[in-house]
Short mmCIF file of C-alpha atoms in Angstrom, two decimals:
data_model
loop_
_atom_site.label_atom_id
_atom_site.label_comp_id
_atom_site.label_asym_id
_atom_site.label_seq_id
_atom_site.Cartn_x
_atom_site.Cartn_y
_atom_site.Cartn_z
CA MET H 1 64.52 -157.47 -22.86
CA SER H 2 66.84 -156.57 -20.70
CA ALA H 3 66.80 -153.91 -19.01
CA PRO H 4 68.25 -149.98 -19.97
CA ALA H 5 71.64 -149.55 -18.45
CA GLN H 6 71.07 -146.68 -15.92
CA PRO H 7 73.60 -143.69 -16.42
CA ARG H 8 76.26 -142.75 -14.94
CA ARG H 9 75.60 -139.68 -12.02
CA ILE H 10 77.41 -137.35 -10.89
CA VAL H 11 77.23 -135.11 -8.36
CA GLN H 12 78.43 -131.15 -7.79
CA ARG H 13 80.93 -130.83 -4.73
CA GLY H 14 83.83 -128.77 -3.90
CA LEU H 15 87.48 -130.12 -4.21
CA TRP H 16 88.72 -132.61 -2.12
CA PHE H 17 91.73 -131.53 0.06
CA GLU H 18 94.16 -133.26 -2.78
CA GLU H 19 92.63 -131.32 -5.79
CA LEU H 20 93.00 -127.97 -4.38
CA GLU H 21 96.08 -126.31 -6.37
CA THR H 22 97.78 -123.60 -5.09
CA ASP H 23 99.09 -120.65 -7.57
CA VAL H 24 96.38 -120.93 -8.63
CA VAL H 25 93.58 -118.42 -9.37
CA TYR H 26 89.88 -120.18 -8.82
CA GLU H 27 87.86 -117.69 -10.51
CA HIS H 28 83.34 -118.31 -9.03
CA ARG H 29 81.07 -117.72 -11.51
CA PRO H 30 78.38 -116.24 -11.77
CA GLY H 31 78.54 -113.44 -9.65
CA ARG H 32 75.96 -111.64 -7.56
CA THR H 33 74.40 -109.08 -7.91
CA ILE H 34 73.18 -106.87 -4.16
CA THR H 35 69.84 -105.78 -4.17
CA GLU H 36 68.42 -103.18 -1.36
CA ALA H 37 66.16 -106.00 -0.17
CA ASP H 38 69.26 -107.99 0.27
CA ASN H 39 71.73 -105.52 2.04
CA VAL H 40 68.09 -104.74 4.51
CA LEU H 41 67.51 -107.81 5.16
CA PHE H 42 70.88 -109.02 5.86
CA THR H 43 71.43 -105.96 8.26
CA THR H 44 68.37 -106.36 9.83
CA LEU H 45 68.42 -110.57 10.78
CA THR H 46 71.56 -109.12 11.96
CA MET H 47 70.16 -106.85 14.43
CA ASN H 48 72.68 -104.15 13.14
CA THR H 49 71.36 -101.24 13.42
CA GLN H 50 73.75 -98.82 11.38
CA ALA H 51 71.55 -95.95 9.73
CA LEU H 52 74.42 -95.97 6.68
CA HIS H 53 72.47 -99.49 5.94
CA LEU H 54 69.05 -99.18 6.42
CA ASP H 55 68.55 -95.24 6.29
CA ALA H 56 68.25 -93.36 2.42
CA ALA H 57 67.34 -90.23 3.89
CA PHE H 58 70.49 -89.90 6.64
CA SER H 59 72.75 -91.62 3.90
CA GLU H 60 72.21 -89.26 1.57
CA GLN H 61 73.08 -86.05 3.60
CA LEU H 62 76.54 -87.83 4.15
CA PRO H 63 79.97 -87.27 1.76
CA PRO H 64 82.07 -89.29 0.15
CA PHE H 65 79.10 -91.68 -0.95
CA HIS H 66 75.69 -90.35 -0.37
CA GLN H 67 73.74 -93.09 -0.45
CA ARG H 68 73.85 -96.82 1.63
CA LEU H 69 76.31 -98.55 1.70
CA VAL H 70 75.98 -102.58 0.97
CA ASN H 71 77.15 -104.79 4.79
CA SER H 72 80.22 -105.32 4.84
CA MET H 73 78.98 -108.41 6.94
CA PHE H 74 76.68 -109.04 3.89
CA THR H 75 79.92 -108.24 1.38
CA LEU H 76 82.19 -110.82 3.28
CA SER H 77 79.62 -113.68 3.35
CA THR H 78 78.34 -113.41 -0.17
CA LEU H 79 82.19 -113.38 -0.62
CA VAL H 80 82.84 -116.32 0.42
CA GLY H 81 78.99 -118.29 -0.95
CA LEU H 82 80.16 -117.61 -4.47
CA SER H 83 83.24 -119.81 -3.47
CA VAL H 84 81.01 -122.91 -1.91
CA ALA H 85 79.97 -124.78 -5.37
CA GLN H 86 83.67 -124.59 -6.41
CA LEU H 87 86.06 -125.28 -3.79
CA THR H 88 84.09 -126.71 -1.01
CA GLN H 89 80.26 -128.05 -1.15
CA GLY H 90 80.63 -130.89 0.90
CA THR H 91 84.27 -131.46 0.96
CA ILE H 92 84.68 -128.57 3.80
CA VAL H 93 84.65 -129.85 7.78
CA ALA H 94 85.15 -126.67 9.40
CA ASN H 95 85.95 -123.26 9.21
CA LEU H 96 88.79 -122.99 10.82
CA GLY H 97 88.93 -119.33 11.11
CA PHE H 98 89.29 -115.31 9.37
CA SER H 99 92.60 -112.65 8.72
CA ASP H 100 93.34 -109.88 7.00
CA ILE H 101 89.63 -108.79 6.37
CA ALA H 102 89.76 -105.61 4.57
CA PHE H 103 86.80 -103.36 2.56
CA PRO H 104 89.17 -101.11 0.59
CA LYS H 105 85.55 -100.66 -1.27
CA PRO H 106 82.01 -99.84 -0.35
CA LEU H 107 79.47 -102.25 -2.37
CA PHE H 108 76.10 -100.11 -2.77
CA HIS H 109 73.03 -101.44 -3.98
CA GLY H 110 72.82 -102.73 -8.00
CA ASP H 111 76.36 -103.35 -8.26
CA THR H 112 77.38 -107.18 -9.58
CA MET H 113 80.45 -108.91 -6.72
CA TYR H 114 82.74 -111.54 -9.02
CA ALA H 115 85.09 -113.24 -6.63
CA GLU H 116 88.48 -115.23 -6.66
CA THR H 117 90.25 -116.90 -3.92
CA VAL H 118 93.40 -118.50 -4.34
CA ILE H 119 95.17 -121.32 -2.09
CA ILE H 120 98.23 -119.82 -0.50
CA ASP H 121 98.81 -122.88 1.52
CA LYS H 122 98.17 -126.04 2.25
CA ARG H 123 99.25 -128.80 4.51
CA GLU H 124 98.22 -132.90 5.75
CA SER H 125 95.99 -132.09 9.09
CA LYS H 126 98.40 -133.64 11.88
CA SER H 127 95.36 -133.99 14.09
CA ARG H 128 92.85 -135.99 11.98
CA GLN H 129 92.86 -138.37 9.40
CA GLY H 130 91.71 -138.13 6.41
CA GLU H 131 91.89 -134.18 6.20
CA GLY H 132 93.36 -131.09 5.79
CA ILE H 133 94.09 -127.74 6.01
CA ALA H 134 94.21 -125.19 3.01
CA THR H 135 94.33 -121.83 3.82
CA PHE H 136 92.12 -119.73 1.07
CA ALA H 137 92.54 -116.20 -0.25
CA HIS H 138 90.18 -114.98 -1.07
CA THR H 139 88.77 -111.49 -3.47
CA ALA H 140 85.62 -109.71 -4.71
CA ARG H 141 85.21 -106.73 -7.53
CA ASN H 142 82.23 -105.01 -8.42
CA GLN H 143 81.46 -104.76 -11.80
CA HIS H 144 84.48 -102.62 -12.48
CA GLY H 145 87.15 -104.38 -11.43
CA ASP H 146 87.45 -102.96 -8.10
CA ILE H 147 88.42 -105.09 -5.14
CA VAL H 148 85.57 -104.25 -2.45
CA ALA H 149 86.96 -106.75 -0.39
CA THR H 150 89.36 -109.12 0.74
CA ALA H 151 89.49 -111.91 3.19
CA VAL H 152 91.92 -115.46 4.43
CA ARG H 153 90.31 -118.45 5.40
CA LYS H 154 91.52 -121.55 7.18
CA THR H 155 89.24 -124.07 6.36
CA LEU H 156 89.66 -127.73 7.61
CA VAL H 157 88.78 -130.68 4.72
CA ARG H 158 88.51 -133.42 3.50
CA LYS H 159 90.90 -136.10 2.05
CA GLU H 160 89.23 -138.23 -0.57
CA PRO H 161 87.52 -141.05 0.40
CA SER H 162 89.33 -144.19 -0.15
CA ARG H 163 87.69 -146.45 -3.56
CA PRO H 164 86.24 -149.60 -2.86
#
């Protein structure tokens, strides 16, 4: 009697450099509902004592929002994080830099963030064989479709390893 055949395995990963397509919108799902605990933890972990993130009584007094705002660095981190599973899980070498970061509207506790990415440029690395440079334009929207954050991120991405 022969042993049963082992099933083929597929490991979740991001895309190799060659698989990245420019001028395509990659929608990252599911979204992420932001909680008060998320905001307070991130804000205190990063030593950001801004009362607009931590002090409800203070924030309620201030126009135009009259409530605490989600820390914009948490918003940026979550925007990038939402893209990882689909684009860079296990295939990125390094982030090379961020630019054009903007927060046109705030996020509040209870808002849900959805992210999307367009690859606006890619080229082979001149100095690192087997790697390429990809530039991502990330956009975050709340549950109403309002843009709450944008950022351009340049990354070093692995090419697909040679197959034996």
